[in-house]
XYZ file of C-alpha atoms in Angstrom:
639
model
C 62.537 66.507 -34.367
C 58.855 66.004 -33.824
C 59.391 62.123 -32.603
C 56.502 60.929 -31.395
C 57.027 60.523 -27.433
C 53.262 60.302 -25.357
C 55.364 61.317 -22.208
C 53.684 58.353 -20.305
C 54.462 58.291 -16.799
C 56.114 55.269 -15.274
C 54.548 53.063 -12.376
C 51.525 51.019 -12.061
C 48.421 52.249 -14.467
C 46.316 53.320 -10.968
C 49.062 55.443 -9.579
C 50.351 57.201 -12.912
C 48.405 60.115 -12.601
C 49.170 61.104 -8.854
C 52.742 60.309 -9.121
C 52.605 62.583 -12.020
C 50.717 65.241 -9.942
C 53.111 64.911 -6.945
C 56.865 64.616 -9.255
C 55.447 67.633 -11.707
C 57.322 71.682 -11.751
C 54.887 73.819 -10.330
C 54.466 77.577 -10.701
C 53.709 79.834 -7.892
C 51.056 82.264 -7.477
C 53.141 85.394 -7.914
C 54.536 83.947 -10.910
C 51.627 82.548 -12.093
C 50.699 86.454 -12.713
C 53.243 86.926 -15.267
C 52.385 84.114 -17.499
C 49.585 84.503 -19.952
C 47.701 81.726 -21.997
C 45.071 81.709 -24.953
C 42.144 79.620 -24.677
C 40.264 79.287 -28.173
C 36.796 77.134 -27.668
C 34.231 78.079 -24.709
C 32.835 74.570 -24.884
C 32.728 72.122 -22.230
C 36.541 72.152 -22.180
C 37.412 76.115 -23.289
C 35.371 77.430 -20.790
C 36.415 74.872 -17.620
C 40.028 75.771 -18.698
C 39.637 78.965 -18.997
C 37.729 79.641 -15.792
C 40.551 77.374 -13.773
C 43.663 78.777 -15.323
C 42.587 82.014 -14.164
C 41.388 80.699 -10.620
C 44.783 79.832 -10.248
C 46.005 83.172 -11.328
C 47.150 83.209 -14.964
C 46.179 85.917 -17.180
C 43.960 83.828 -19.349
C 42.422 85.434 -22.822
C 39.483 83.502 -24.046
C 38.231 83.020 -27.557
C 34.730 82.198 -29.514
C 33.219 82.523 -32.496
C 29.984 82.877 -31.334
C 28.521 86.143 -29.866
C 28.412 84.867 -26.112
C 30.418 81.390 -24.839
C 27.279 79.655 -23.805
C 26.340 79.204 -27.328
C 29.247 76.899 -27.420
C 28.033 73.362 -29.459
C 28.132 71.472 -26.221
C 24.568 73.337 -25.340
C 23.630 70.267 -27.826
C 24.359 67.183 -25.329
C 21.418 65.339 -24.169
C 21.800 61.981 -22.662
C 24.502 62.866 -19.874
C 27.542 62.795 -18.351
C 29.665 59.702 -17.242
C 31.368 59.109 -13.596
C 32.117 55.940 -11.557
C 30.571 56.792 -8.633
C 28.829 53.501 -8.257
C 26.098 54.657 -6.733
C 23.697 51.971 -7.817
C 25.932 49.639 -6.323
C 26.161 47.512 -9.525
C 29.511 46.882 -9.822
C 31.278 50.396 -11.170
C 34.644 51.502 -10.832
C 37.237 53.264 -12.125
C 38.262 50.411 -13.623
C 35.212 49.413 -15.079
C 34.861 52.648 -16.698
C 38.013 52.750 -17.934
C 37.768 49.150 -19.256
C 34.644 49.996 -20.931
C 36.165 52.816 -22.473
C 39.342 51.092 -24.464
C 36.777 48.258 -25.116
C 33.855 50.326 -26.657
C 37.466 52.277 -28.269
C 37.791 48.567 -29.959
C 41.661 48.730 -28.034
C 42.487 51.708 -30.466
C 43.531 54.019 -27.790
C 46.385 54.959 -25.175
C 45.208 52.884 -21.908
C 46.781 55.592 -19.284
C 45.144 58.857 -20.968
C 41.667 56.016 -20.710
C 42.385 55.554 -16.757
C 43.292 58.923 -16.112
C 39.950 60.585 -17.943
C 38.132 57.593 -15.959
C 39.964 58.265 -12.440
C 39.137 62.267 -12.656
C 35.272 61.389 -13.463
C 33.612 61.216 -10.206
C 35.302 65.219 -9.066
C 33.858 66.451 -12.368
C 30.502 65.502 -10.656
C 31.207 67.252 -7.653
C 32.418 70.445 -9.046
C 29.013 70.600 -10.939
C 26.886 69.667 -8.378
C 28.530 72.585 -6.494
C 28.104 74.780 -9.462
C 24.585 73.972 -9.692
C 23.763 71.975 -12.153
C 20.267 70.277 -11.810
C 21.267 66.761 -12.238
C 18.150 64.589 -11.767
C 17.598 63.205 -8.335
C 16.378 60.225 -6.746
C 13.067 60.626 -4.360
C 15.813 60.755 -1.132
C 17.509 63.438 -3.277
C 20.768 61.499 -4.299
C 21.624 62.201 -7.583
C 20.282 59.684 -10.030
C 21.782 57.524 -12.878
C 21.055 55.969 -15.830
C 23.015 53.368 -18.697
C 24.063 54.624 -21.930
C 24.954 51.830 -24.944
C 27.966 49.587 -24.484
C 28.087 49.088 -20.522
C 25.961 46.987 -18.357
C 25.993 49.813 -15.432
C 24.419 52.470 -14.502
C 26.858 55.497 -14.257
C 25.404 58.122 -16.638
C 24.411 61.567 -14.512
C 21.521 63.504 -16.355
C 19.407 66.671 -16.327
C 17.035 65.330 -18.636
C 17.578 65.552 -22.063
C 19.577 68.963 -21.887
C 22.719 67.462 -20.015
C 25.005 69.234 -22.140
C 23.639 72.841 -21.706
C 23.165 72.581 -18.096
C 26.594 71.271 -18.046
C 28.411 73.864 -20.214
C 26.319 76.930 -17.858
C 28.273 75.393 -15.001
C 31.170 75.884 -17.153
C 30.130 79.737 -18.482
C 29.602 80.664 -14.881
C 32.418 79.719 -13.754
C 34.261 81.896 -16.816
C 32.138 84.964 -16.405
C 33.107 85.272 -12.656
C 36.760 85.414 -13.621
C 36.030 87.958 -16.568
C 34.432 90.169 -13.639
C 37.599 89.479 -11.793
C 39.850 90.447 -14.818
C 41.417 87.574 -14.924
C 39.796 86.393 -18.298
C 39.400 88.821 -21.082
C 36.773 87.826 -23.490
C 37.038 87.936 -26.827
C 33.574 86.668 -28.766
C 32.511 86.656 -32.272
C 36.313 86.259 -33.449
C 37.406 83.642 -35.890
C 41.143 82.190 -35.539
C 42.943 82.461 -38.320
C 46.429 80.939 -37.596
C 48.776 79.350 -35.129
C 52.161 81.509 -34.625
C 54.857 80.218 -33.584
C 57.759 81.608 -32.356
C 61.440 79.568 -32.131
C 59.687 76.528 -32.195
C 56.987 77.379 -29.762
C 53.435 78.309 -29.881
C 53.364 82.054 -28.436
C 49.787 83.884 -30.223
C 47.457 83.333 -33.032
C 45.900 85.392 -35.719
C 42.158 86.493 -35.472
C 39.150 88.124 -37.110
C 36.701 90.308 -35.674
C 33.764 88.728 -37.608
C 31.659 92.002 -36.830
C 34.208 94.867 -38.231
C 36.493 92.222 -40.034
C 39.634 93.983 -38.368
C 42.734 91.002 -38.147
C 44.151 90.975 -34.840
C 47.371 89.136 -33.349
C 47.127 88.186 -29.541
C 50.380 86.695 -27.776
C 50.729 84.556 -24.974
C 52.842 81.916 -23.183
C 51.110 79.129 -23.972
C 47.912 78.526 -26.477
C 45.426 76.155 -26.140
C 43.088 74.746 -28.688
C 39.365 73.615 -27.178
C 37.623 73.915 -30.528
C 35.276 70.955 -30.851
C 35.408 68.028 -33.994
C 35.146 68.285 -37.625
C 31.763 66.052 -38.188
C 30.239 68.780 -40.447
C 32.606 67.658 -42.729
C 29.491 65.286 -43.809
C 27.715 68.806 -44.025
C 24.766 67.208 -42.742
C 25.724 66.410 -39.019
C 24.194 66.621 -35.745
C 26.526 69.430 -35.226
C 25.562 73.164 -34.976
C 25.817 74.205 -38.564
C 29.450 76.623 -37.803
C 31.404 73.791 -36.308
C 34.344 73.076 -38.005
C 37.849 71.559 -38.091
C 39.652 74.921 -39.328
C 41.399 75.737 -36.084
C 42.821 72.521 -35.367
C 43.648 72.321 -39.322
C 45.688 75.719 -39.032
C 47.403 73.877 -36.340
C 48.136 70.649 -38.349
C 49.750 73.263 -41.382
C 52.126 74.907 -38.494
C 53.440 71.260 -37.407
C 51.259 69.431 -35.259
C 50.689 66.176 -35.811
C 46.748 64.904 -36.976
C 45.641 61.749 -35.214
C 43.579 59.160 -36.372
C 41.424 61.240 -38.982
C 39.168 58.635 -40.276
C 37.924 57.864 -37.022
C 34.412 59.100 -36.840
C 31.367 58.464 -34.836
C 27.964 58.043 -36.807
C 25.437 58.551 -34.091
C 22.784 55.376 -34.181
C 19.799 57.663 -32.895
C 19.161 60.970 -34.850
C 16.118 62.135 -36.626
C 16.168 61.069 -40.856
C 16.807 63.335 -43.791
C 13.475 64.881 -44.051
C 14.389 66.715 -46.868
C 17.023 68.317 -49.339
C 16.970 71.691 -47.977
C 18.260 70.651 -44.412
C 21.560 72.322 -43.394
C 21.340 69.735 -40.424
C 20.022 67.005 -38.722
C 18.941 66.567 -35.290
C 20.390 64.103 -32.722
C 18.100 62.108 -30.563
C 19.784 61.130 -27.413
C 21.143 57.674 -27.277
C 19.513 57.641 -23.529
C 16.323 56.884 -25.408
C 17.286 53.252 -26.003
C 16.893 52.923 -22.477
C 13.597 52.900 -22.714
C 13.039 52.424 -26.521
C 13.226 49.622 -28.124
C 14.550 49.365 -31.871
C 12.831 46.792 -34.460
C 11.470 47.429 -38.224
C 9.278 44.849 -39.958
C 9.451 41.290 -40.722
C 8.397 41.806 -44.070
C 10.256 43.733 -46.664
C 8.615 46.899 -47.756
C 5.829 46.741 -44.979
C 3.649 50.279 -45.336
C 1.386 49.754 -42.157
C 1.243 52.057 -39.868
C 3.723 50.655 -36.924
C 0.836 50.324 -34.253
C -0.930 48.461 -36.904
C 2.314 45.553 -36.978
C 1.959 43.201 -33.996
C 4.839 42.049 -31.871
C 5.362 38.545 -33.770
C 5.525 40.483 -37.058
C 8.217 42.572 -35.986
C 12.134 42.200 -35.652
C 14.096 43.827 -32.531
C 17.009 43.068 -34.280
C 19.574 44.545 -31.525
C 17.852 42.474 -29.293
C 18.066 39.393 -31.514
C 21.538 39.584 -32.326
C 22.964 41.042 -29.026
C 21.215 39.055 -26.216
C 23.423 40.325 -23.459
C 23.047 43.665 -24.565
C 20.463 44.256 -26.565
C 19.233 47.856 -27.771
C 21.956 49.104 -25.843
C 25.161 48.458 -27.951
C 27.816 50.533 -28.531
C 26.879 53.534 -30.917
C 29.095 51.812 -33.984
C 27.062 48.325 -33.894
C 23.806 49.877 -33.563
C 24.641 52.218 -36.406
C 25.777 49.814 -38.856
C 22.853 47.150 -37.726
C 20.584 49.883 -39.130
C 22.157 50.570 -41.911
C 22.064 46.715 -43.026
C 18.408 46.421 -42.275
C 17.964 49.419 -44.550
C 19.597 48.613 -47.119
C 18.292 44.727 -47.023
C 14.937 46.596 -47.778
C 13.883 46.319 -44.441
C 13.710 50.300 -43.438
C 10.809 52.521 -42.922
C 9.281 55.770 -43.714
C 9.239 57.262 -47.139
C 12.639 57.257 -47.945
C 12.902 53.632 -46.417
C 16.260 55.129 -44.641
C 14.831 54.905 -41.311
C 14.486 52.116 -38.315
C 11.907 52.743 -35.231
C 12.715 53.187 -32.010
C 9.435 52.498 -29.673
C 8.248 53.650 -26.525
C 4.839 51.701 -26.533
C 6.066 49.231 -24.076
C 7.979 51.449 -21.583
C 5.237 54.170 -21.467
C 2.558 50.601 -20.566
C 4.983 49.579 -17.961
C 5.625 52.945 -16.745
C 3.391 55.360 -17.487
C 3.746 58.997 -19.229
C 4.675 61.035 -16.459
C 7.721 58.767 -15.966
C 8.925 59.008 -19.406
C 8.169 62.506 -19.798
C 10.073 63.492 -16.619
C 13.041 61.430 -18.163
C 12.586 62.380 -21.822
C 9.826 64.901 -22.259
C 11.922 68.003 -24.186
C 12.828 65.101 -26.672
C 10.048 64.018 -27.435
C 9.014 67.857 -27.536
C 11.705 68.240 -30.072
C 10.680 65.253 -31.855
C 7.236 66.428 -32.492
C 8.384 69.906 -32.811
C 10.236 68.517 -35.997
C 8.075 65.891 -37.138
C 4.614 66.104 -36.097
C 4.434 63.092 -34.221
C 4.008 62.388 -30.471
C 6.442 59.416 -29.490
C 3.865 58.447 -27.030
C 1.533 57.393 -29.270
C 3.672 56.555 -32.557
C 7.422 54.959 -32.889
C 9.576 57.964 -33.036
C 11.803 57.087 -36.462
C 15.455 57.369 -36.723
C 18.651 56.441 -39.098
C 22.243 56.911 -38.374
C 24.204 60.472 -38.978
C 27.372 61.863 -38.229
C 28.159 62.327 -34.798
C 31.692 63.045 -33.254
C 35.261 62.660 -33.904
C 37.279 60.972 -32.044
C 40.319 61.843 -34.160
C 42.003 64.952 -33.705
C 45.292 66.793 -32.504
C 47.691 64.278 -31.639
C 48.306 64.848 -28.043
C 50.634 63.313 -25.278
C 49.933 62.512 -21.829
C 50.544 66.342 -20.905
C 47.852 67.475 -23.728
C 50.565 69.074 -25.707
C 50.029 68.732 -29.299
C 53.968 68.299 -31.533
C 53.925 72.139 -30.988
C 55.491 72.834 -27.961
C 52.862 75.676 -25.960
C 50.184 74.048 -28.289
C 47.804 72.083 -26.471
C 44.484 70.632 -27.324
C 41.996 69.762 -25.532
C 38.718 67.706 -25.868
C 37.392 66.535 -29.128
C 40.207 68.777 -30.758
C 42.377 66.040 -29.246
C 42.213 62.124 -30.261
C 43.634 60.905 -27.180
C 41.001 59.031 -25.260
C 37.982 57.095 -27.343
C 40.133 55.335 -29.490
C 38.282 53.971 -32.803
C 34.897 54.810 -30.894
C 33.578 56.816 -27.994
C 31.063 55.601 -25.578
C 28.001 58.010 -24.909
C 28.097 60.404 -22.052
C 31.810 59.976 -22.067
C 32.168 62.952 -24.663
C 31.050 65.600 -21.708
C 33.231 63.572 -19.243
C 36.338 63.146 -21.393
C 35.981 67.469 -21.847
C 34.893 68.691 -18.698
C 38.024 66.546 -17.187
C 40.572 68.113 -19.738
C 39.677 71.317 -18.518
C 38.849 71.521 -15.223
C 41.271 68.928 -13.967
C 43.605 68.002 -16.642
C 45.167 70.872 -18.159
C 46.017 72.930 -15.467
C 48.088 71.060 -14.048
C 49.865 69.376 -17.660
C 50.328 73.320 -18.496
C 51.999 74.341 -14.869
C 54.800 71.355 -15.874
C 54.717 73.343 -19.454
C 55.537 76.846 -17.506
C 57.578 75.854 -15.066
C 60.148 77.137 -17.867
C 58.442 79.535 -19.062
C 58.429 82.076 -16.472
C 61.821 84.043 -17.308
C 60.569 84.333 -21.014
C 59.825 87.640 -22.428
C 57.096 87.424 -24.543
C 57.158 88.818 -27.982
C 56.173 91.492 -29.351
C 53.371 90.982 -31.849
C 55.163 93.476 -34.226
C 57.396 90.578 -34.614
C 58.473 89.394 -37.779
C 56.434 85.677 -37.085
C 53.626 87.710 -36.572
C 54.034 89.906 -39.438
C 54.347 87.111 -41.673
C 51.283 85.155 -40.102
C 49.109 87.691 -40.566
C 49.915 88.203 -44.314
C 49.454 84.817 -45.202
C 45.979 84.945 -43.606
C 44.935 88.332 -45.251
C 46.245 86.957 -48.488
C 44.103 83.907 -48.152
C 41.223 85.521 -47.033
C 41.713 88.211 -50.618
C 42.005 85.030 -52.518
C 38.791 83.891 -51.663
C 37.296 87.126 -52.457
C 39.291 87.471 -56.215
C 37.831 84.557 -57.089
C 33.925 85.767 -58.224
C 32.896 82.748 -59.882
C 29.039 81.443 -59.741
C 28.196 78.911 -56.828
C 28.162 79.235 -53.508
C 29.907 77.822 -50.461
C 26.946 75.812 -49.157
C 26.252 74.156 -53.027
C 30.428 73.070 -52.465
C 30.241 71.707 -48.915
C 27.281 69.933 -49.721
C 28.560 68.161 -52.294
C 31.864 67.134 -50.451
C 29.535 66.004 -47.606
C 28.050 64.002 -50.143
C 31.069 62.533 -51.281
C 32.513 61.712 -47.566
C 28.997 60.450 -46.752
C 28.797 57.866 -49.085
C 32.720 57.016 -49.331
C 33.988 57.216 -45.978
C 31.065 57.260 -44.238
C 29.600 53.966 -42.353
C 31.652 51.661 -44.252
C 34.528 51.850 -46.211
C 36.450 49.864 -48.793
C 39.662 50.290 -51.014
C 37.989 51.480 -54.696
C 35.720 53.335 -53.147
C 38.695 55.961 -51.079
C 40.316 55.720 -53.877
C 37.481 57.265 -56.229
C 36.781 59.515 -53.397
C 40.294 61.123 -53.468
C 39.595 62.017 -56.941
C 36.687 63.107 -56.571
C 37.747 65.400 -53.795
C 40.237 66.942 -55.545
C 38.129 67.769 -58.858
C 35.288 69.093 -56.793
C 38.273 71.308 -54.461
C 39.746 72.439 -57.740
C 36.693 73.695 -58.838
C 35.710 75.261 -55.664
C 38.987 77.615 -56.425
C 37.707 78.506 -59.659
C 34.117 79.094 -59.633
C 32.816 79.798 -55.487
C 31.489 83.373 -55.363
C 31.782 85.326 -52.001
C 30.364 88.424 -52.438
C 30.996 91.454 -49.794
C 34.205 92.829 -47.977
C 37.043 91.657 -46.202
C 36.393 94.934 -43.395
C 33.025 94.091 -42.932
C 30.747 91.326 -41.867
C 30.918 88.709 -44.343
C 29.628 85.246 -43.413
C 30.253 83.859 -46.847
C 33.809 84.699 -46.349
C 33.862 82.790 -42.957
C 32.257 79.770 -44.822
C 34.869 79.502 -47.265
C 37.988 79.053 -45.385
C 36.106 76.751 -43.447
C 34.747 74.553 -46.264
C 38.552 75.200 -48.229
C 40.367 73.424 -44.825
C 37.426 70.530 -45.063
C 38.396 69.608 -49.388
C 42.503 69.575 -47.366
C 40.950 67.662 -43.951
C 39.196 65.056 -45.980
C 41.817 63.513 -48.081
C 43.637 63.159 -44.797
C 40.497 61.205 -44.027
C 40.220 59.362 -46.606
C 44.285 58.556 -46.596
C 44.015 56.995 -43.179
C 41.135 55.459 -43.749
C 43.245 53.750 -47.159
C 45.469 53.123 -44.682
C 44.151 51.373 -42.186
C 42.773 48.261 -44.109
C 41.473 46.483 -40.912
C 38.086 47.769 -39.574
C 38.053 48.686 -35.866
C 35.253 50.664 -33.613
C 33.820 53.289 -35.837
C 36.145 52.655 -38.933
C 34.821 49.854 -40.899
C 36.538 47.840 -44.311
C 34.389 45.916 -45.883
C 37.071 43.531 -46.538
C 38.237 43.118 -43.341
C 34.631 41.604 -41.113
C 33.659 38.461 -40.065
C 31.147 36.437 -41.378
C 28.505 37.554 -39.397
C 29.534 41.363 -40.392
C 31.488 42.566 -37.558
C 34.343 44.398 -37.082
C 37.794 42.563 -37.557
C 40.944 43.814 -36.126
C 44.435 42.717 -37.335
C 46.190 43.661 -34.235
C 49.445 42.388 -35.625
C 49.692 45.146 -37.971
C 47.411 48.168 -37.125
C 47.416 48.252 -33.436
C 48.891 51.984 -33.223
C 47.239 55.717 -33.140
C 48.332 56.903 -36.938
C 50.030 60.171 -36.531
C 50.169 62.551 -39.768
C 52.563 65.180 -40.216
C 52.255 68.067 -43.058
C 54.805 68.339 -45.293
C 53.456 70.651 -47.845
C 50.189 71.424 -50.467
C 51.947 69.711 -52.527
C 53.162 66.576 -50.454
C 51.571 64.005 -49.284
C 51.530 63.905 -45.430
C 53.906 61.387 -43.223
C 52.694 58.793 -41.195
C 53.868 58.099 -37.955
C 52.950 55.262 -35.758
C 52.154 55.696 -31.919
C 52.464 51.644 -30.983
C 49.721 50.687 -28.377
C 50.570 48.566 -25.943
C 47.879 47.223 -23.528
C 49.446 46.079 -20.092
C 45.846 46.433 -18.038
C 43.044 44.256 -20.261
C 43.120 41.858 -22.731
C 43.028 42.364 -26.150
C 40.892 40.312 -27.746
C 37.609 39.980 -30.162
C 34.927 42.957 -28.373
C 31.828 40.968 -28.302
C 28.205 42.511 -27.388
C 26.317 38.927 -27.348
């Protein structure tokens, strides 16, 4: 039971996926009628899949916490989206995107879930060019590209610096015509609470109306998880503020299997603490190395104003070590290059926790209008937040965390170790491997759902059509429900002194600076305890005032920040576990000499799979063995 099998398809890596589409059990239209599925998310995957399923003709019911679906996290994209299109005629593919993709992954993840998100790129471009999304054009009004870090192409669609929300209101669209069809029925502002599970299948989940606090049950055939990553686990993240890992945690408790936890992206470019109220940071989009180039002084400690420091006083560092490709490196090396000219006493601004990244030479070469019509409501953004123009002063910026590529352990059909349960986007681990490329985040999610998942779940179904559903009086049900209320009491029973925020700040603190940019063995190992004092406090002294029948953000808060004190010493454990560094993940006893990443292939070239086996427990690890038939595996050099 609960063997991990990915369910790859056989045949050559280019033909997996269509022999798969043409050998899967279909459901037809009348039937697809009776069969109803729960979509939680309304992201750039929820909303895709929700909107599809019920083109096709399932009952779909669709779930946020938010009060509308386009205030889904993915409005927070900038750079773009990727797609092989070639249409620079520099030498994309398929291939090439899906080679770039398990090497930026630092040959961490499965190679046909790679291929297949790469082969499915270039029809996520033309279903939102139909949908209207303003990509940027050329002057002859083809659609225009630019390069993101850790390719030498230029495959990376855009709409400026807003990719993401342009992107998701193709996405909402295409959900709000099927709610005025009836096909989707919306369901906003609720918070899920649990997974149930009926004879071994997923069949409904547990909810909260956040506005009257009423628990609800909802049933269904199938269930499907598209609720983002846990980076606010750092509590301060480029993520919007009520992201969070508790759906796909709930999940995790019920049986499914948690993959690669420790794998998490620090994003290279985002604005620096500016002080120690923040409740976030901001991201700046990695596009901006494009353009930008990254240096800090020659000179330790140097207080001159950056205009002030000529060129042969100043160290473009990503340029110096990475020749080939320069500022443009995968997020992970740029990240930890700034971190090590920081903390060699080479960093800027008051804090000293900061690199620039400088537009002098592009806007020169260029001009303003050109960068503006590229980058203009970042640099607005920039200025709104700082009070400097990036035209005329080095925008500053230092590492924060980003996006998770770990997550539900899916196979090839999406289904998490839950049968009916799938996941879907960054709830799912299955396609950056140790770290994701930019602009393949919207790609990987936008594929999953419009794509991907309706046709995995139709081979689901197929056997699901003479199944009488439930009722939600049922005793799985009943029980589910309890368990959540009872929770939900405890938190309130508890009436102690500090709040949430004062806890999840300090356990940010903790995963920030132990399993944060690097890693090493006494430093997990302080962190677990740490962890667990600072959780066992939480229990005894966080006060959440108000009502369980009533609005009560506090009360949301807590079970989110009471899942992150559980979700990060399965962080940290993997990250104990893994004792090579790869992508994102980085030992500090396991790097070469000039500080990169080293693999050890021999013994850590699987996706660690955990299983819950109680509070009490510790979790089981099973391995997922990687085998690469398509590249080589060997040392992933950006010089």
């Amino acid at each position: 039971m609960n063997k991990l099998d990915a369910k790859i398809p056989e045949g050559p890596l280019a033909e997996k996926w269509n022999q798969y589409k043409a050998a899967m059990k279909l459901v037809s239209p009348n039937n697809k009628k009776k069969l109803d599925i729960i979509v939680v998310g309304t992201g750039i995957s929820g909303a895709p899949a929700a909107a599809t399923l019920a083109e096709l003709g399932y009952n779909v019911k669709s779930f946020c916490y938010q009060d509308t679906p386009r205030r889904a996290h993915s409005v927070a994209a900038q750079g773009g989206i990727n797609a092989a299109k070639n249409y620079k005629n520099d030498g994309d593919s398929v291939y090439r995107l899906f080679y770039d993709m398990i090497k930026g992954g630092d040959y961490r993840a499965r190679e046909a879930n790679v291929y297949r998100a790469a082969e499915v790129s270039n029809a996520i471009i033309d279903q939102l060019t139909a949908q209207g999304v303003p990509f940027a054009r050329e002057y002859g009004g083809t659609l225009a590209n630019r390069t993101f870090g850790g390719v030498q192409v230029s495959r990376t669609f855009y709409a400026q610096g807003q990719t993401g929300q342009q992107v998701l209101l193709g996405g909402y669209s295409a959900l709000k015509r099927q709610v005025a069809k009836g096909k989707v029925k919306m369901f906003s502002r609720r918070q899920m609470l649990d997974i149930v599970v009926v004879d071994g299948k997923a069949r409904g989940i547990i909810t909260r109306n956040l506005v009257t606090g009423e628990i609800e049950r909802h049933v269904a055939h199938a269930v499907v998880l598209a609720t983002g990553g846990y980076g606010t686990i750092y509590y301060l993240s480029t993520l919007a503020v009520n992201s969070n890992g508790s759906a796909a945690w709930q999940a995790y408790k019920k049986g499914a299997f948690f993959g690669n936890p420790s794998f998490v992206q620090i994003h290279p470019t985002c604005i620096p603490v500016l002080n120690e109220y923040q409740s976030k940071l901001t991201l700046m989009s990695e596009s901006l190395r494009n353009d930008g180039r990254i240096w800090v002084p020659k000179a330790k400690g140097d207080k001159r104003n950056p205009n002030d420091i000529p060129d042969e006083e100043r160290d473009y560092y990503l340029e110096r070590r990475y020749p080939a490709f320069g500022n443009l490196v995968p997020r992970d090396v740029a990240a930890r290059a700034a971190k090590e000219r920081c903390d060699s006493g080479y960093g800027v601004g008051k804090t000293g926790l900061a690199v620039y990244l400088d537009f002098r030479d592009a806007v020169q070469k260029q001009g303003k209008k050109v960068i503006k019509g590229k980058y203009g409501n970042l640099f607005e953004l920039y200025e709104k937040i700082t009070g400097e123009s990036p035209y005329e002063t080095p925008m500053m910026i230092y590492p924060a965390g980003h996006y998770t590529m770990g997550g539900l352990w899916v196979d090839y059909n999406l289904m998490t170790t839950i049968p009916g349960l799938f996941a879907i986007g960054e709830a799912n681990f299955s396609d950056h491997g140790a770290n994701r490329l930019g602009a393949s985040s919207l790609m990987q999610g936008a594929g999953d759902g419009y794509f991907i998942l309706p046709n995995t779940i139709s081979n689901y179904l197929a056997d699901e059509i003479r199944t009488k559903l439930p009722s939600t009086d049922a005793q799985e049900f009943v029980d589910a429900e309890n368990a959540a209320v009872e929770r939900l009491n405890k938190f309130l029973n508890i009436n102690g002194k500090q709040t949430v925020k004062s806890f999840h700040k300090r356990l940010g603190n903790i995963m920030w600076d132990y399993c944060g940019m690097k890693r090493n063995e006494e430093g997990l190992k302080k962190a677990l305890k740490m962890i667990d004092d600072l959780q066992k406090e939480f229990w005894r002294d966080v006060k959440i005032p108000g009502k369980l029948d009533e609005i009560n953000q506090e009360l949301e808060k807590a079970s989110r920040v009471a899942d992150f004190f559980e979700l990060a010493k399965l962080m940290v454990n993997d990250a104990l576990n893994r004792k090579e560094s790869c992508g994102a993940h980085f030992r500090e006893e396991s790097q070469t000499e000039g500080g990169e990443a080293q693999r050890i292939d021999d013994q850590y070239s699987y996706v660690a799979a955990w299983e819950y086996q109680g509070d009490d427990k510790p979790p089981k690890l099973h391995k997922e063995m990687l085998k690469f038939e398509n590249v080589e595996v060997k040392v992933r050099s950006y010089k």
